[in-house]
Amino acid sequence: MPDARREDLGRMLRAWRTARDPRLLPGPVPFRGHRSYLTQLDMALLLGVSERWYRALERGEDRGYAPEMIDGVARILGLSPAQTDALHRGTGHRPPPRAADEARPDEAMLDLLHQQRRVSWICDQAWDVVAANAVAARHCPWLVRPGANVMTWAFSPEARYQLREWETHWAGPLLAGLRLAWQRRPDDERLDEVVRSVRREPGIAALWDATADVPEPGDARARPMYFPLVAPDPVDVHVRTYGRYDDTSLRWLVLTPVDTAVTFP
């Protein structure tokens, strides 16, 4: 018998199907005629399964649907990353790795980013920087270099000039975030490449092996950073992380000074 969660997923699936314009599909829909929506038979023919089999999916029945079939449903219906994840999880599958070209901020997110008067940037799940505001470009110019990655920079010798008290305040939380992400995303080739690059930095492999018990990545303690254009001494900042609802493909980070009187020119 279908449970309430699967039945609800079936209702969403029907809504997604009836809202899908067949003209947006890359190829013709068999026997579509002049309809402006996809039928269950259309879906079955496009997926190469029986109409009864596809209908069972929308009814919320658990028939052990292959992940390839679920991928096909998401592709035909043009589902968003969040919808695709929900469909995979709801049918008992692990969501597919997010493609790099899907991890892009929308116009509203970029608008909020550029309104900030603090150092602020957006990166993907492998910590590749995809956008940064003008304040970040002025005070952390590494963020706007081609191919900038937060982790490879943070564990490089260059970072110690700006990330003050690096060994005691920065290395542990950064390492925690990187290691946990690496464990959670075993199929992410880019993240694996970032980890290899970080571990090649002098002394980092030994630090990695010696610190299995590291702080939680969400550790909110203030940490000192040096901004020559702001103050002659390091400034304590909180690293705040935000994101879009139900979408973990992007991280929006903001450096917030503990002293509210500190401003970034």
XYZ file of C-alpha atoms in Angstrom:
265
model
C 0.000 0.000 0.000
C 1.337 3.480 -0.795
C 2.165 5.664 2.183
C 1.164 9.305 2.615
C 4.542 10.634 1.506
C 4.548 8.602 -1.716
C 0.943 9.558 -2.448
C 1.857 13.208 -2.028
C 4.826 12.750 -4.355
C 2.462 11.205 -6.896
C 0.224 14.272 -6.725
C 3.205 16.535 -7.312
C 4.323 14.345 -10.195
C 0.904 14.639 -11.854
C 1.026 18.410 -11.474
C 4.513 18.556 -13.001
C 3.402 16.346 -15.907
C 0.273 18.329 -16.756
C 2.215 21.589 -16.552
C 4.909 20.379 -18.963
C 4.599 21.836 -22.450
C 5.336 19.036 -24.982
C 6.781 21.633 -27.346
C 9.705 22.054 -24.974
C 10.827 18.448 -25.417
C 13.818 17.864 -27.711
C 11.948 15.322 -29.839
C 8.351 14.736 -30.915
C 5.904 13.131 -28.511
C 4.339 9.964 -29.986
C 0.642 10.398 -30.822
C 0.487 13.761 -29.093
C -1.941 15.312 -31.530
C -2.862 18.844 -30.540
C -2.723 18.423 -26.771
C -0.877 21.080 -24.772
C 0.119 18.687 -21.984
C 1.652 15.229 -21.525
C -0.543 12.255 -20.701
C 0.464 9.188 -18.713
C 0.590 7.276 -22.005
C 2.945 9.918 -23.445
C 5.250 9.468 -20.465
C 5.158 5.688 -20.748
C 6.025 5.778 -24.454
C 8.841 8.271 -23.902
C 10.245 6.175 -21.041
C 9.852 2.841 -22.805
C 7.624 1.322 -20.104
C 3.982 0.283 -19.958
C 1.318 2.856 -19.177
C 0.317 0.731 -16.192
C 3.874 0.873 -14.850
C 4.069 4.642 -15.157
C 0.580 5.099 -13.703
C 1.697 3.167 -10.624
C 4.438 5.746 -10.079
C 1.902 8.578 -9.974
C -0.285 6.524 -7.649
C 2.537 6.314 -5.158
C 3.038 2.566 -5.495
C 6.443 1.156 -4.613
C 7.517 -1.027 -7.526
C 11.256 -0.736 -7.223
C 11.597 1.797 -10.035
C 15.060 1.846 -11.576
C 17.049 5.061 -11.036
C 17.408 5.318 -14.829
C 13.619 5.545 -15.105
C 13.474 8.260 -12.464
C 16.255 10.133 -14.283
C 14.162 9.879 -17.449
C 11.076 11.267 -15.721
C 13.051 14.243 -14.389
C 14.602 14.883 -17.796
C 11.298 14.680 -19.727
C 9.475 16.933 -17.271
C 12.357 19.411 -17.045
C 12.373 19.230 -13.251
C 14.432 21.623 -11.169
C 17.323 20.273 -9.045
C 15.143 20.401 -5.913
C 12.262 18.592 -7.649
C 14.652 15.990 -9.060
C 16.137 15.369 -5.616
C 12.647 14.955 -4.124
C 11.649 12.477 -6.834
C 14.777 10.385 -6.344
C 14.484 10.357 -2.551
C 10.765 9.655 -2.685
C 11.356 6.560 -4.808
C 14.150 5.277 -2.604
C 17.159 6.458 -4.588
C 20.131 8.635 -3.848
C 19.846 11.962 -5.700
C 22.330 12.295 -8.576
C 25.373 14.566 -8.135
C 24.579 18.142 -9.071
C 26.135 19.137 -12.355
C 28.523 22.080 -12.140
C 26.533 24.186 -14.593
C 23.445 23.925 -12.347
C 25.242 25.602 -9.443
C 24.645 29.153 -10.583
C 23.070 31.996 -8.625
C 19.871 33.469 -9.973
C 19.312 37.173 -10.587
C 17.718 37.787 -7.184
C 20.588 36.124 -5.330
C 23.155 38.151 -7.276
C 21.242 41.349 -6.565
C 21.361 40.660 -2.817
C 25.053 39.801 -3.065
C 25.966 43.109 -4.701
C 23.890 45.129 -2.236
C 26.110 43.978 0.637
C 28.571 46.473 2.092
C 30.641 43.628 3.517
C 32.956 41.094 1.940
C 30.558 38.625 0.349
C 30.789 35.856 -2.214
C 28.981 32.764 -3.493
C 30.611 29.373 -3.996
C 29.441 25.918 -4.989
C 29.698 22.649 -3.074
C 33.346 22.214 -4.039
C 34.048 25.782 -2.809
C 34.685 27.118 -6.317
C 33.806 30.825 -6.289
C 31.017 31.615 -8.751
C 30.370 35.256 -7.807
C 31.780 37.977 -5.526
C 30.783 41.556 -4.805
C 32.890 44.673 -5.304
C 33.768 44.854 -1.595
C 35.197 41.334 -1.768
C 37.199 42.215 -4.867
C 38.718 45.192 -3.050
C 39.592 43.515 0.245
C 40.052 39.863 -0.785
C 41.251 40.118 -4.403
C 41.955 36.377 -4.546
C 38.180 35.837 -4.679
C 37.937 37.270 -8.186
C 40.915 35.472 -9.689
C 40.087 32.989 -12.457
C 39.437 29.563 -10.950
C 39.315 30.866 -7.357
C 38.542 28.184 -4.777
C 38.040 28.989 -1.095
C 39.697 25.842 0.244
C 42.751 25.742 -1.996
C 43.410 29.397 -1.141
C 42.699 29.014 2.590
C 45.250 26.198 2.934
C 47.910 27.903 0.837
C 50.839 29.785 2.437
C 49.462 33.027 0.954
C 46.314 32.807 3.105
C 48.234 33.123 6.380
C 48.822 36.838 5.650
C 45.074 37.524 5.820
C 43.763 34.674 7.989
C 45.493 35.555 11.239
C 46.082 32.961 13.974
C 45.533 30.446 11.199
C 46.612 27.340 13.122
C 44.326 27.944 16.128
C 41.345 29.777 14.633
C 41.000 28.843 10.966
C 42.577 25.490 10.114
C 40.293 23.301 12.247
C 36.883 24.619 11.134
C 37.988 24.812 7.490
C 39.321 21.282 7.626
C 36.092 20.081 9.255
C 33.969 21.526 6.480
C 36.164 20.089 3.753
C 36.418 16.619 5.263
C 32.715 16.252 5.997
C 31.770 17.415 2.493
C 34.282 14.969 1.021
C 32.658 12.117 2.953
C 29.118 13.183 2.052
C 29.821 13.565 -1.665
C 31.923 10.564 -2.722
C 30.950 10.982 -6.395
C 31.913 14.654 -6.649
C 35.038 14.591 -8.818
C 35.695 18.300 -8.452
C 35.558 18.105 -4.661
C 37.931 15.150 -4.754
C 40.307 17.261 -6.847
C 40.116 20.097 -4.309
C 40.932 17.704 -1.446
C 43.954 16.351 -3.317
C 45.159 19.875 -4.019
C 44.765 20.920 -0.384
C 46.590 17.841 0.906
C 49.534 18.604 -1.396
C 50.185 21.905 0.373
C 53.198 21.792 2.743
C 52.261 20.365 6.129
C 48.581 19.861 5.345
C 48.671 16.086 4.845
C 50.170 15.689 8.329
C 47.595 18.103 9.777
C 44.821 16.140 8.059
C 46.032 12.847 9.524
C 46.579 14.315 12.994
C 43.210 16.034 13.460
C 40.434 13.496 13.027
C 38.548 15.195 15.878
C 38.003 18.675 14.464
C 35.473 21.404 15.310
C 32.071 21.389 13.693
C 32.102 23.285 10.357
C 29.263 25.476 11.635
C 31.410 26.730 14.511
C 30.392 30.390 14.821
C 33.356 31.737 16.799
C 34.858 35.017 15.690
C 38.170 34.794 13.856
C 40.793 37.448 13.102
C 41.363 38.657 9.543
C 43.644 41.370 8.278
C 42.260 44.044 5.960
C 44.936 46.704 5.266
C 42.359 49.148 3.883
C 40.150 48.833 6.968
C 42.410 48.876 10.037
C 46.098 48.548 10.965
C 45.321 45.532 13.154
C 43.374 42.334 12.418
C 39.597 42.568 12.630
C 37.517 39.839 14.313
C 34.838 38.579 11.940
C 32.067 36.020 11.885
C 31.823 33.919 8.721
C 28.092 33.715 8.040
C 26.764 31.196 5.527
C 23.376 31.475 3.815
C 21.635 29.612 1.025
C 18.493 29.252 -1.021
C 15.643 27.278 0.491
C 15.921 23.520 -0.192
C 18.983 24.008 -2.404
C 22.450 23.194 -1.100
C 24.242 23.613 -4.413
C 25.407 27.119 -3.489
C 26.794 28.782 -0.360
C 26.473 32.521 0.129
C 29.123 33.723 2.587
C 29.364 37.074 4.307
C 32.191 38.320 6.552
C 30.563 40.253 9.404
C 32.821 42.249 11.752
C 32.164 41.682 15.457
C 32.620 45.414 16.019
C 29.634 46.995 14.279
C 31.574 50.247 13.914
C 33.971 48.594 11.440
C 33.081 49.355 7.836
C 34.582 48.288 4.514
C 35.486 51.250 2.287
